[in-house]
Structures are given as C-alpha cells and as structure tokens.
CSV table of C-alpha atoms and ligand atoms in Angstrom, one decimal:
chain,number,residue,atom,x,y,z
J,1,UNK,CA,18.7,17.7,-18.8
J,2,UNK,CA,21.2,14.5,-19.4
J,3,UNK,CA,21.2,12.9,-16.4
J,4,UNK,CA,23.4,9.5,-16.4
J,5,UNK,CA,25.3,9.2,-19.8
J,6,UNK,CA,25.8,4.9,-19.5
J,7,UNK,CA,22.3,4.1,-18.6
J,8,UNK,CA,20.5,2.8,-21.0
J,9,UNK,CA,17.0,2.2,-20.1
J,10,UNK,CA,14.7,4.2,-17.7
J,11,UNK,CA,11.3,4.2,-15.7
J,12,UNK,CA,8.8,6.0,-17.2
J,13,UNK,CA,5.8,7.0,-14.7
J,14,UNK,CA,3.2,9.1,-16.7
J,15,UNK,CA,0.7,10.4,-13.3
J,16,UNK,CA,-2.3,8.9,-13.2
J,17,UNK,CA,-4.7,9.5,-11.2
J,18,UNK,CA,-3.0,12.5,-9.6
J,19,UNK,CA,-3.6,14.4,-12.5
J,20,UNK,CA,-7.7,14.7,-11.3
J,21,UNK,CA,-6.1,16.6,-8.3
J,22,UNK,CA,-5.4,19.9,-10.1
J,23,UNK,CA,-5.1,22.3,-7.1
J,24,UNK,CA,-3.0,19.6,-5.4
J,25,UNK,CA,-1.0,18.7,-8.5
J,26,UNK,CA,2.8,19.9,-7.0
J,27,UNK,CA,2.1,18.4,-3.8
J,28,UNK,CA,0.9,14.9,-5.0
J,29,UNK,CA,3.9,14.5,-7.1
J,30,UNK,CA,6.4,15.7,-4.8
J,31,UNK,CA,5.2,13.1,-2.1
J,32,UNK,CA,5.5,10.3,-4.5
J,33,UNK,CA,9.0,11.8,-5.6
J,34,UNK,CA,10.0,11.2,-1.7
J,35,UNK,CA,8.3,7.8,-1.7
J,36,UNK,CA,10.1,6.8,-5.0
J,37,UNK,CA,13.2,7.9,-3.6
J,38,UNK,CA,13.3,6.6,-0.1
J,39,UNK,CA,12.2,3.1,-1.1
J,40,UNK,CA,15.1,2.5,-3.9
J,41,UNK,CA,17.7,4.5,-1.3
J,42,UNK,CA,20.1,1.3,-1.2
J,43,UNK,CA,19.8,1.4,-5.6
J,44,UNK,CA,22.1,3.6,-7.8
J,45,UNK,CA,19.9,5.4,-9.9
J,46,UNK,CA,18.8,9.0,-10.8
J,47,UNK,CA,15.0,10.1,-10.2
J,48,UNK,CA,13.7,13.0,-11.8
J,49,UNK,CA,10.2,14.5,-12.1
J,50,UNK,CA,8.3,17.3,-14.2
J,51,UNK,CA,4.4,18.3,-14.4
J,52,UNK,CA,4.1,15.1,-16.5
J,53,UNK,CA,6.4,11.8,-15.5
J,54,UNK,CA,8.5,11.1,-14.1
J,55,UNK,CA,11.8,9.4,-14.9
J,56,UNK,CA,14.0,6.6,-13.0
J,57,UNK,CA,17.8,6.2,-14.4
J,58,UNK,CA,19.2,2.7,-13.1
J,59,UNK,CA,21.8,0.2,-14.1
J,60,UNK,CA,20.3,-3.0,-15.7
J,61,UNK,CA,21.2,-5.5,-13.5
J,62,UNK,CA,18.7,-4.0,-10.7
J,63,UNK,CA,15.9,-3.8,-13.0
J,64,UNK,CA,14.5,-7.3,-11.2
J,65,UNK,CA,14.3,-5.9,-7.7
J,66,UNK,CA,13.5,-2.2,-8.9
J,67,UNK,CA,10.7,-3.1,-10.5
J,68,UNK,CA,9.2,-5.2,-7.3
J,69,UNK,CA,9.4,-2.2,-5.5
J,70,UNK,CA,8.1,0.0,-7.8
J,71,UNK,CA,5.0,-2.3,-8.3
J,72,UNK,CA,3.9,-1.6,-4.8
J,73,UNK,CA,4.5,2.4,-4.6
J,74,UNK,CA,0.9,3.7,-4.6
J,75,UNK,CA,0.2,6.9,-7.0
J,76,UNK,CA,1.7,4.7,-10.1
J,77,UNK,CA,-1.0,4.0,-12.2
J,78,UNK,CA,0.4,2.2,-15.6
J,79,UNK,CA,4.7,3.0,-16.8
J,80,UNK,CA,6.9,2.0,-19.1
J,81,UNK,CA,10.4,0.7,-19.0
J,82,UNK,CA,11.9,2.2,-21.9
J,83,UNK,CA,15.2,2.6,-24.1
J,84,UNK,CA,16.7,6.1,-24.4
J,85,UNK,CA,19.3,7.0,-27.1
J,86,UNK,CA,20.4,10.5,-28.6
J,87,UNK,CA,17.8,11.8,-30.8
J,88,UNK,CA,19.5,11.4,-33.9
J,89,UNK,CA,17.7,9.1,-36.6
J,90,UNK,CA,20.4,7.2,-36.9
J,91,UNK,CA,20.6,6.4,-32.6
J,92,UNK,CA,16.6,5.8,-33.1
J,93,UNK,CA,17.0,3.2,-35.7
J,94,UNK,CA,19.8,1.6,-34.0
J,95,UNK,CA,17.8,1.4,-30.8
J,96,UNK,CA,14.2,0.6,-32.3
J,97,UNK,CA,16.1,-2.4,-34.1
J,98,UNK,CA,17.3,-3.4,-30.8
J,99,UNK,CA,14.2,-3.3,-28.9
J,100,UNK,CA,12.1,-4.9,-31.1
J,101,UNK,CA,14.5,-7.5,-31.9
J,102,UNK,CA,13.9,-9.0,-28.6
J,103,UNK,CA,10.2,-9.3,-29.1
J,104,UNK,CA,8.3,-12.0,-31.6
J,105,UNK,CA,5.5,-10.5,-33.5
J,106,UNK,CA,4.6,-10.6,-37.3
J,107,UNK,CA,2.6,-7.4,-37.5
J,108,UNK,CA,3.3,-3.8,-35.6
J,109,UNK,CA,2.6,-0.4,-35.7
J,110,UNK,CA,4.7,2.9,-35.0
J,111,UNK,CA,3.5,5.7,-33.4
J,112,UNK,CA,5.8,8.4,-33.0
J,113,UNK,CA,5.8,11.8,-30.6
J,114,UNK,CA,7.7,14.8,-31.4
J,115,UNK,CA,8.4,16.9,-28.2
J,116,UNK,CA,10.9,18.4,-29.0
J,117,UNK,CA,10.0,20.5,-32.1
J,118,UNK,CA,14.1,21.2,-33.1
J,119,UNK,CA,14.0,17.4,-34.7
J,120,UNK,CA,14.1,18.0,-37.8
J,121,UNK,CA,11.4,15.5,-39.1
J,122,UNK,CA,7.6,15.8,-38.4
J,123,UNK,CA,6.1,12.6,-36.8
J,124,UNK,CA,4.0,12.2,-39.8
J,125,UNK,CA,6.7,11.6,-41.7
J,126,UNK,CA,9.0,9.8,-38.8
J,127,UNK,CA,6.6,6.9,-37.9
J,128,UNK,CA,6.2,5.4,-41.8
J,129,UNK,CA,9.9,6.3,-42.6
J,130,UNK,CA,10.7,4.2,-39.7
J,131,UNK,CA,8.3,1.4,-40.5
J,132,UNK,CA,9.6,1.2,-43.3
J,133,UNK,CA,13.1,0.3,-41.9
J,134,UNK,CA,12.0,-2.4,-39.9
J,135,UNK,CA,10.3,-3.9,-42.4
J,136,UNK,CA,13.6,-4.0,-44.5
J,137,UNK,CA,15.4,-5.1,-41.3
J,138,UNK,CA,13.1,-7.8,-40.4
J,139,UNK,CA,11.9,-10.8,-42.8
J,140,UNK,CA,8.7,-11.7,-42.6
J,141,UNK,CA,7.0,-8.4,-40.7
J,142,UNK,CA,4.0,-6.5,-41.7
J,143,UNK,CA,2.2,-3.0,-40.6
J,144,UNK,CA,-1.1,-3.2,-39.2
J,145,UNK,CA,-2.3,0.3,-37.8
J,146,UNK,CA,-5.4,-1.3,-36.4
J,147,UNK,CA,-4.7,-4.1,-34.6
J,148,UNK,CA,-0.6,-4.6,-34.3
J,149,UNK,CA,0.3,-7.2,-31.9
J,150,UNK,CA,3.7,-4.9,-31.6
J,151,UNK,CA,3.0,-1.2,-31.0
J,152,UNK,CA,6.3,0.3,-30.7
J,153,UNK,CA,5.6,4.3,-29.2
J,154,UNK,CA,8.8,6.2,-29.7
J,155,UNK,CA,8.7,9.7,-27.7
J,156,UNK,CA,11.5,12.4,-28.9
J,157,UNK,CA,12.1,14.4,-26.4
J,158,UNK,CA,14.8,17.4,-25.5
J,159,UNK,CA,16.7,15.1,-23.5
J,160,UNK,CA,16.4,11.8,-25.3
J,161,UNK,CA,14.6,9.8,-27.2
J,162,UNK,CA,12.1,7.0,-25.7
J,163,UNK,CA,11.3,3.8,-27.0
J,164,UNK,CA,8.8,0.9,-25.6
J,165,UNK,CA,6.5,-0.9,-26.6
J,166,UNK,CA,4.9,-2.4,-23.5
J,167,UNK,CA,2.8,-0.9,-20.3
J,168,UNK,CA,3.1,-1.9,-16.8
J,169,UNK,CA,0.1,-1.5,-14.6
J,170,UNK,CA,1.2,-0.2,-10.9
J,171,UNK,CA,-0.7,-0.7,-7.4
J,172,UNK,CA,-3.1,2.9,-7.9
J,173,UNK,CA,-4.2,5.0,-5.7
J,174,UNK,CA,-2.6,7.7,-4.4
J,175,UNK,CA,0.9,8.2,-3.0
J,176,UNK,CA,1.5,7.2,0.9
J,177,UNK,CA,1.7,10.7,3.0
J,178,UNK,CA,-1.3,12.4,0.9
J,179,UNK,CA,-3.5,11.9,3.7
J,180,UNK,CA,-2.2,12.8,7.2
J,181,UNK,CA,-1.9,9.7,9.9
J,182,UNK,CA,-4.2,7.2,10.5
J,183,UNK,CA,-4.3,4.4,13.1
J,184,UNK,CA,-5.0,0.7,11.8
J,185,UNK,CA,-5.8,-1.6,14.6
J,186,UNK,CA,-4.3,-4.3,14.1
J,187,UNK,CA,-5.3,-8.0,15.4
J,188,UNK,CA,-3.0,-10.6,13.5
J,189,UNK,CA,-5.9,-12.2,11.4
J,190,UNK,CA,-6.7,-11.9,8.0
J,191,UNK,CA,-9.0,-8.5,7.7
J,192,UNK,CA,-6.9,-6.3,9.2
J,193,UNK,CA,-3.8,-6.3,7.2
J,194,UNK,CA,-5.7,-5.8,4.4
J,195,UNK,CA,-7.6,-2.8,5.8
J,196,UNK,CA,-4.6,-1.3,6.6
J,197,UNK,CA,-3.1,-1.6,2.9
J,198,UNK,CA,-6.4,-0.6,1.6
J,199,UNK,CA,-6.1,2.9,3.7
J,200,UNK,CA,-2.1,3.0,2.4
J,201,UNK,CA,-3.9,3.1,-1.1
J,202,UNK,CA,-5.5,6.2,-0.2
J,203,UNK,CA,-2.6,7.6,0.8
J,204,UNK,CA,-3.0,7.5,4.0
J,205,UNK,CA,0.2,7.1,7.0
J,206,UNK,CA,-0.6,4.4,8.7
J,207,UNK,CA,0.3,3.6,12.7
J,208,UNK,CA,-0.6,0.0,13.8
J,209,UNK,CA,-2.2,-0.5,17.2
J,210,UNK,CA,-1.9,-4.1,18.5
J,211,UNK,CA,-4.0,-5.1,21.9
J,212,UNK,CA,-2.4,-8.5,23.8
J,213,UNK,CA,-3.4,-10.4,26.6
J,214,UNK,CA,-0.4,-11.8,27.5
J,215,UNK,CA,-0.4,-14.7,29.5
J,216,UNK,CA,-3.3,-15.7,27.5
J,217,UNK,CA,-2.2,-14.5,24.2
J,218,UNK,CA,1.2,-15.4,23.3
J,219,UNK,CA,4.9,-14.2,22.3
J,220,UNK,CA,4.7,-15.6,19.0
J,221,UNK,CA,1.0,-13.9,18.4
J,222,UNK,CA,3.3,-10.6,18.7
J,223,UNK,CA,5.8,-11.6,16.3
J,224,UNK,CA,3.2,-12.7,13.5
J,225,UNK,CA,1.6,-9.0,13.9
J,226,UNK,CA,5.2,-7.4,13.8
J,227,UNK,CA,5.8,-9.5,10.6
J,228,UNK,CA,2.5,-8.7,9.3
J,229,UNK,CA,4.0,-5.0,10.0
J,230,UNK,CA,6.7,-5.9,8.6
J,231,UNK,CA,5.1,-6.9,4.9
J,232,UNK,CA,2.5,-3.9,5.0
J,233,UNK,CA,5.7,-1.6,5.1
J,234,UNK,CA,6.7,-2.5,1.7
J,235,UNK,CA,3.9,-0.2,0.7
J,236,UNK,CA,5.0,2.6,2.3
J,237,UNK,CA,8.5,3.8,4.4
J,238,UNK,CA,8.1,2.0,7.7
J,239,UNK,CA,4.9,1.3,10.5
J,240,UNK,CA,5.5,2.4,14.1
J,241,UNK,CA,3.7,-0.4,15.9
J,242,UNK,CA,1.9,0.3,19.1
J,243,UNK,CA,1.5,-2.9,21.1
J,244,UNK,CA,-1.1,-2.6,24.2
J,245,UNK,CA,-1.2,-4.4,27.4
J,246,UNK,CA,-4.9,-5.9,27.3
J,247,UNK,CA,-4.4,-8.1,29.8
J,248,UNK,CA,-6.2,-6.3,33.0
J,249,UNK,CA,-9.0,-4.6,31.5
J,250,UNK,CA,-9.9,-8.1,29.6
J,251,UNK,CA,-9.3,-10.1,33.3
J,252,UNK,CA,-11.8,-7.2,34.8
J,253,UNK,CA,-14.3,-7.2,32.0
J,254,UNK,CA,-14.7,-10.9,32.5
J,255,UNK,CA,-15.1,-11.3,35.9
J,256,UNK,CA,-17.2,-8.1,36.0
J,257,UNK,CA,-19.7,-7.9,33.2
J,258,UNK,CA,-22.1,-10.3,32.1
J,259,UNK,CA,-21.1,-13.4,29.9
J,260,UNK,CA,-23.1,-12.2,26.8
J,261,UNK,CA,-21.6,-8.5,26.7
J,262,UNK,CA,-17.8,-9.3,27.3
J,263,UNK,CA,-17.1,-8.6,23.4
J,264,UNK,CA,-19.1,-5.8,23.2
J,265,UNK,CA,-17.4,-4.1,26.4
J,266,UNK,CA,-14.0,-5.8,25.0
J,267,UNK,CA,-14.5,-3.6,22.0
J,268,UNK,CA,-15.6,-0.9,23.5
J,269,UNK,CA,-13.0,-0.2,25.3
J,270,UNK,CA,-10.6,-1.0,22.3
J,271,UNK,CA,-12.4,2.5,20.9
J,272,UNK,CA,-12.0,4.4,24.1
J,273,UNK,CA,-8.1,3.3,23.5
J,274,UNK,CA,-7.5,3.8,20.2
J,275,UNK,CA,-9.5,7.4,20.8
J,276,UNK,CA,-7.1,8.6,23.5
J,277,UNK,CA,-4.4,7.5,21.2
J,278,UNK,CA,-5.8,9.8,18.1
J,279,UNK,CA,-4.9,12.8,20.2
J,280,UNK,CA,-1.7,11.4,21.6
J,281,UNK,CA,-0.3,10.3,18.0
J,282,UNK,CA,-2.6,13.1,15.8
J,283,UNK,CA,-4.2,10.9,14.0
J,284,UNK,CA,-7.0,11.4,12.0
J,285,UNK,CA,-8.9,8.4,12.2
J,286,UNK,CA,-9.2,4.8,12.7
J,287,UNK,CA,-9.1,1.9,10.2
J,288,UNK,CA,-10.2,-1.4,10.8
J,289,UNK,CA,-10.9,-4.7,9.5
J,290,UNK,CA,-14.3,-4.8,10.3
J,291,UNK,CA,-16.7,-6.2,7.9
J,292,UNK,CA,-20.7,-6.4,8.2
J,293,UNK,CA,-22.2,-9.1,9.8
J,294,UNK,CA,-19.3,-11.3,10.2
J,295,UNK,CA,-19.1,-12.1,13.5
J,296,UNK,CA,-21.7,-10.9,16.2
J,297,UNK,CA,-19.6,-7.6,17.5
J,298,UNK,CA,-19.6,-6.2,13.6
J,299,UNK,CA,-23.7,-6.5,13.1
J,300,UNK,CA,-25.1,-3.0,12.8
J,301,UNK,CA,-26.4,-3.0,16.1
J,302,UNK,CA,-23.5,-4.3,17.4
J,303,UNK,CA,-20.7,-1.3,16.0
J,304,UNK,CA,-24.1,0.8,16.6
J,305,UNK,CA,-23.2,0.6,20.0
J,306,UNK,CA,-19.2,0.1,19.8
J,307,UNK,CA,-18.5,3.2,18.0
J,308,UNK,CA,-20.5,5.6,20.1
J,309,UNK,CA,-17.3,5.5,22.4
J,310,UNK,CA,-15.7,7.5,20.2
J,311,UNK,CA,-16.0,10.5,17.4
J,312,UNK,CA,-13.0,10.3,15.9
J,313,UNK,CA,-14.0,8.5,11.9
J,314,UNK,CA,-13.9,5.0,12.1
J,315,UNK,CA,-13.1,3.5,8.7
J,316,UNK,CA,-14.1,0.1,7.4
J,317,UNK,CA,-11.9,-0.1,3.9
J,318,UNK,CA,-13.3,-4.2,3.9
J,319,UNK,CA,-17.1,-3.7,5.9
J,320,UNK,CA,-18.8,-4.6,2.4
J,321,UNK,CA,-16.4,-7.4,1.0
J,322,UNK,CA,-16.9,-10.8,1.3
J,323,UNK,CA,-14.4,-13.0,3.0
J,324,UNK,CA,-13.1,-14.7,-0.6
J,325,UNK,CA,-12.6,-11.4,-1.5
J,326,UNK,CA,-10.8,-9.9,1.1
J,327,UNK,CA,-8.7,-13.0,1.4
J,328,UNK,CA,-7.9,-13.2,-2.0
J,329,UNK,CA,-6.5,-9.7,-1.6
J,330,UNK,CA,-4.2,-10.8,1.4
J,331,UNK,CA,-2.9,-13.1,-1.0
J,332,UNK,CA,-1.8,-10.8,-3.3
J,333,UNK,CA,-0.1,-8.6,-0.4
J,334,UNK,CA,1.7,-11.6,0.9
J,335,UNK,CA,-0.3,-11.3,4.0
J,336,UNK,CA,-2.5,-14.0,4.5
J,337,UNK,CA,0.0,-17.1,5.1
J,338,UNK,CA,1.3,-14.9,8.4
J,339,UNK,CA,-2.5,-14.3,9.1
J,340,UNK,CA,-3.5,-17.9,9.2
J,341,UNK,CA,-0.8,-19.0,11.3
J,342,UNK,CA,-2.7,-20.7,14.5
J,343,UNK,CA,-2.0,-18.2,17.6
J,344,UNK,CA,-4.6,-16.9,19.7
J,345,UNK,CA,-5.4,-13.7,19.5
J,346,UNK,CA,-6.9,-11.8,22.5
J,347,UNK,CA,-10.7,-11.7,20.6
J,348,UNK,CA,-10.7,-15.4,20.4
J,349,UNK,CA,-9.4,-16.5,24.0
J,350,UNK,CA,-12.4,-14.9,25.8
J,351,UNK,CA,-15.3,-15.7,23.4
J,352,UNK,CA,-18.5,-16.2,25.3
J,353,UNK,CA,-20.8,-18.9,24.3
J,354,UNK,CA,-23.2,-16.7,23.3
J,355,UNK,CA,-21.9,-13.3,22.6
J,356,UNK,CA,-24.9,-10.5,22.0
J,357,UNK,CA,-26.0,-10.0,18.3
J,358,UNK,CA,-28.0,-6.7,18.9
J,359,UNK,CA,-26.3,-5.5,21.8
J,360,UNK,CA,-28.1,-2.9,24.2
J,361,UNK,CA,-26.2,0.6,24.8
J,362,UNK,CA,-28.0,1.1,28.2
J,363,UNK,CA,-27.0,-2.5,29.3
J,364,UNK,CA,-23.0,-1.6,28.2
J,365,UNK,CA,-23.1,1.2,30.2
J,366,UNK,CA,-24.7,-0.5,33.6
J,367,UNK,CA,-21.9,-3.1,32.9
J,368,UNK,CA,-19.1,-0.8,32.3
J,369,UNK,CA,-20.2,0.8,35.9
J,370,UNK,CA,-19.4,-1.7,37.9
J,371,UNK,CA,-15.1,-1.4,37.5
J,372,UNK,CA,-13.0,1.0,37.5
J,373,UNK,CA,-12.1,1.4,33.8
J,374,UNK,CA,-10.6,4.6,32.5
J,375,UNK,CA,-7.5,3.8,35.6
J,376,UNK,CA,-7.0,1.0,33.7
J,377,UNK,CA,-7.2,2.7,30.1
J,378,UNK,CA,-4.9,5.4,31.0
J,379,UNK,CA,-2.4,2.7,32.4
J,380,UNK,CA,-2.1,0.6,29.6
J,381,UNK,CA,-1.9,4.2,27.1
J,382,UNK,CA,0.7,4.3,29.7
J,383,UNK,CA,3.2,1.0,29.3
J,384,UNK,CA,2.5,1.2,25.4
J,385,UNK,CA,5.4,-0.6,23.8
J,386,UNK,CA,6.4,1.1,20.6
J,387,UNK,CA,8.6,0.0,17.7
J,388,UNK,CA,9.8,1.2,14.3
J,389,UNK,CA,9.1,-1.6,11.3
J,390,UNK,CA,10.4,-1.1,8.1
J,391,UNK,CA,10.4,-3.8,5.5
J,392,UNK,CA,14.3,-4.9,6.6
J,393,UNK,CA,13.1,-5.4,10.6
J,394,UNK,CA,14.5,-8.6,11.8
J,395,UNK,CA,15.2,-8.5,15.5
J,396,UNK,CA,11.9,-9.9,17.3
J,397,UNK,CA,14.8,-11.2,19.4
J,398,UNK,CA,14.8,-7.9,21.3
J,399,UNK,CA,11.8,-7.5,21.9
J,400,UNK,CA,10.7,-11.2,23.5
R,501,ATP,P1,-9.2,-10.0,11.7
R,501,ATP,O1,-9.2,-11.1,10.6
R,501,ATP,O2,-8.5,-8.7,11.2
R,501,ATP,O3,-8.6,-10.5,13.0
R,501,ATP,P2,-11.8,-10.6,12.6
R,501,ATP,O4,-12.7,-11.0,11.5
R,501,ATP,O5,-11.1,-11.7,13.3
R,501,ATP,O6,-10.7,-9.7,12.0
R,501,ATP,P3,-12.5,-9.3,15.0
R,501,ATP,O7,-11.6,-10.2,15.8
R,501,ATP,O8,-13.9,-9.2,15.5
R,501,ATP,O9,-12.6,-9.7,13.5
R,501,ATP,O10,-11.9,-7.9,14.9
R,501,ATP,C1,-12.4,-6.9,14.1
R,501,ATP,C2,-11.3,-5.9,13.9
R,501,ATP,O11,-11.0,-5.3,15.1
R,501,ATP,C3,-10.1,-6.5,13.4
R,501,ATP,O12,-10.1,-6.6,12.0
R,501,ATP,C4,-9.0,-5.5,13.9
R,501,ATP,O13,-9.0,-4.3,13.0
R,501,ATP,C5,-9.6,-5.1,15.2
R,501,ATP,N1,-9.0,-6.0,16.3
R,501,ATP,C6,-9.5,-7.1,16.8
R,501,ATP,N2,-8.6,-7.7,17.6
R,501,ATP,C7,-7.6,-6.8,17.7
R,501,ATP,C8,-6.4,-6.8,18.5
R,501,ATP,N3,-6.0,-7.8,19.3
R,501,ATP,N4,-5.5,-5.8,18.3
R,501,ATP,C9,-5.8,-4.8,17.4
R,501,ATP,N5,-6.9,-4.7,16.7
R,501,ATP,C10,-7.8,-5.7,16.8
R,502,MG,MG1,-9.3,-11.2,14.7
C-alpha cells in the first residue's frame, strides 16, 4: 500500500521482543500501534503495521523530536530510519548513491532482500551489480563482505524499496498497556521514579499514589512529585496521580505508638492504603522503590512485617540494585535532578532516632491497638486528591 507519495524517509520498527509472545502476537502489536500513535498525535505522519514492522511516514524536519519520542516507547527493541524510493533499479541506485554519500567509509558491503518476488533481478545478482555501481561512483571505495565499516541493507518490498545502513537501539520491554494497572507509590526521592519506569518497561499502566503531611511536608514537595509524574509520562500516555492526606494518621501514630515502631506502623499503614486503593482503582499490584537493606523499614524482617497488611503483589523492580545503579538509571530518565531537590518528604520528617531493624509483628499490632486507625484510613481514601499528568502538564498553579 503507498501511503504518503512526498515523504521520503520512514521508521522502520522490526518487533522484538514481542515476537516470543506468539499467542499474544495481534494484541502486543496493536497496543504499541496505539502507543505509537497517541504519543506523535501533534506530528503529521502516517503509521502503519503488519505481522512484522512496522512503518512511520513523517516529514523530515520532525525527524529530531520524532525520534526522542520514539526512543522512549517501550516494545521497540532496535529500527531503522530508512530511505524509500520506487523499486525500479534506476530509483535504487539514485537513492543508495544518496544515502551513502552522506556517510565516510572506505570499505562496505551490500546485502540485499527481495520481498517482493515481481523484481525482476534475484538478490544474488542485485547486491554485486549494485556494488559494483558504487564503486564506479565513489573514488577510493572497496568491498569487504566480512568486516565493512558501511553495511548498506536494501529491502525491496511491494510497496517500496528500503535502504539504511544504520540500527537504532530503543528503550525494550514491552509496550505500556500489556499488563493491566498497577499502582507505584510514589515518595519524591530517587528509587521510586525509577521503580515506576522499570514497571512501565513491563508494560505495565502505571497510577502514582503520593502520601503528604502537610503542614510538615510542603507545597513544593508536591510539585517535585507531580513533575516527577510529569517526566515518567513520557514513557507512556499520561499518570493519574493520587495524592493522600497523611497528615492525621502520622500525628496519631506518633503520639500513640512507641518511638522505635513509628516507621514500621507509618508503612504499615501506607499498605493498608494503597490495598483499599487496589480495589477502588483495579489495580493489580503495587510497585515500589524499595530496595534490600537500605534503610531499616526495607530489611527482611522489616517488609516481613510491612507486607503482611496486605495480599495484593507487592513489586520491588529496584529491591536488588545498588544505589549507583539505580541512580545512574534516574539519570538516564531525567529523573534524578527533581529527586534530589531538598524538600522533606513525609518519611523523613518523623524519623525516630532509632527506628526498629527487625521489627516484631505482635508488637505492631499491640501498637496499632491503641488508636482508632481504619476511621482515619477510610477518611483520607476519602479526600484523595486526583489529577491527570501527561508530559505537557504545567499548571501546579491550580492545584497550590
Ligand atoms: P525513595 O528514594 O523512592 O524516596 P527511599 O530510599 O527514600 O525511597 P523510603 O522512604 O523508605 O525509601 O521509601 C521506600 C518506598 O516507599 C519508596 O521508594 C516509595 O515507593 C514508598 N514511599 C515512601 N514514602 C512515600 C510517600 N510519601 N508517598 C508515596 N510512596 C512513598
Ligand atoms: Mg523516600
């Protein structure tokens, strides 16, 4: 099928990946199809798909920004930006010259694929005829079919013919809306944005949860976790954010329970939150940026005792990566700047002296006795703030 006569180069995304997922095949592409579409919705181009790639139309002067984009689309394991031209030899020679005239190299190779069987000349024959017309095109060139520092692949198929020469590699994993929803909690620090990308990666829909304390956490705490919202978004369509009022239940944890437990409780009831909010949102599990030993509430013994609040999975994407590494992947996601901007998060404005390193379910539960704690949960479930980020959001303004 011809799709846009004056566009010259495409997108070619050959599936991964996906293609492990026989059964699931149809589903997998069509889902990144949407997410292909919906992110470049503000470009002029023309997406099409089949069993085997699938093909992006655009007009050259958005190359640039397309390409950003395209760079963070999960399911897009390696693709090619490549010229098309009729496939006549005379188009392919015109066009091969043109490509590889914008490339230095001294030796190449061609290797050619015949698709569509109606072109009259066998590959065989195609890739030395037209080796042998660069070489008369282009002084001092050779052929080296081992080790060409130029391999030029030129694919003929019904449509058009494709020519590159170079491979892109893509973000991986699988598209965004495989997996059903998921809720990330998340704090505003470094781990957590890159748990929730992490779960993205497996396709997962991702809903942030965000627990404040204000007075004692701030405005501008909420704004870098709706930024942070903001730049996780470019991996998918847009987060909802669901921001928590912490305040009461942390006031009545601390002047209730013993010094030692508070973070313990604290997270505890975090769980019994983000469990009620499973059923309310159907989500399928939570993500978060715990990571073994850490800090004293992500010990063993420590989540031991946390997760028993709840059944619903409870997935760690970063419990067995070091800090330097998890950090050096907030980098790359453009998160870690917003994550290491100073405010107070409501973890850190109540941390006992000595927090418990092998907390004691028995002793939780005596503590948890002495207040009236699932009021309070179903109150703040209750005044839940909620708000739609996509990667455009602006207006904190609105919220503050
Ligand atoms: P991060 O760097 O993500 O803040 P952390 O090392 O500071 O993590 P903790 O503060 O113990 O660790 O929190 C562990 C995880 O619990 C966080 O990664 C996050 O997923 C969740 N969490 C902590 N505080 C909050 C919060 N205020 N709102 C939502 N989730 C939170
Ligand atoms: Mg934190």
């Amino acid at each position: 099928m011809r799709v846009v006569r004056d566009m010259r180069k495409v997108i070619l995304i050959k599936y991964g990946e996906l293609s492990t997922k026989k059964g699931n095949r149809n589903y997998f592409i069509n889902t990144l199809f949407h997410q292909v579409k919906s992110k470049l919705k503000n470009y002029s181009v023309s997406i099409t798909r089949d069993r085997a790639k699938m093909l992006i139309f655009f007009e050259d002067k958005d190359l640039d920004s397309i390409k950003n984009i395209i760079d963070k689309i999960f399911g897009i394991h390696t693709y090619q930006i490549a010229s098309i031209c009729d496939s006549s030899l005379e188009d392919i020679k015109k066009t091969l010259l043109e490509v590889v005239s914008e490339e230095k190299f001294s030796t190449f190779k061609i290797e050619t694929k015949r698709s569509d069987k109606s072109f009259p000349i066998q590959s065989t024959e195609l890739s030395p005829m037209l080796g042998g017309f660069l070489l008369k095109s282009i002084p001092n060139i050779k052929v080296d079919v081992h080790h060409p520092e130029l391999l030029v692949h030129i694919e003929i198929r019904e449509d058009y013919t494709y020519i590159y020469h170079h491979s892109y590699t893509g973000s991986g994993g699988y598209p965004v809306g495989t997996q059903p929803l998921g809720l990330l909690m998340l704090s505003g620090g470094i781990d957590s944005p890159v748990a929730g990308y992490l779960a993205m990666k497996r396709g997962v829909v991702i809903d942030a949860v965000y627990f404040e304390a204000i007075p004692h956490t701030s405005l501008e705490a909420r704004e870098k976790v709706i930024t942070l919202c903001r730049k996780l978004s470019n991996y998918t369509d847009k987060i909802r954010l669901h921001i928590v009022n912490f305040t009461f239940i942390q006031e009545n944890i601390y002047k209730y329970c013993r010094d030692d437990y508070c973070i313990t409780i604290m997270r505890r009831m975090m769980y019994r939150i983000m469990d009620l909010l499973c059923k309310k949102y159907s989500a399928y599990a939570i993500f978060n940026g715990e990571s073994v030993g850490q800090v004293a509430s992500q010990t063993l013994t420590s989540m031991n005792v946390i997760n028993s609040v709840t059944n619903v999975p409870v997935i760690r994407p970063v419990a067995c990566l070091d800090k330097l590494e998890i950090m050096e992947i907030a980098r790359k996601i453009d998160t870690y700047e917003t994550s290491i901007l100073p405010y107070e998060d409501c973890c850190t404005v109540f941390v006992p002296k000595h927090p418990a390193i092998n907390p004691k379910l028995d002793i939780c539960l005596k503590e948890e006795d002495k207040f009236d704690y699932q009021s309070m949960i179903h109150k703040a479930i209750d005044d839940i703030i909620d708000i739609e980020i996509t990667s455009e959001y602006t207006s904190f303004e609105e919220l503050l």
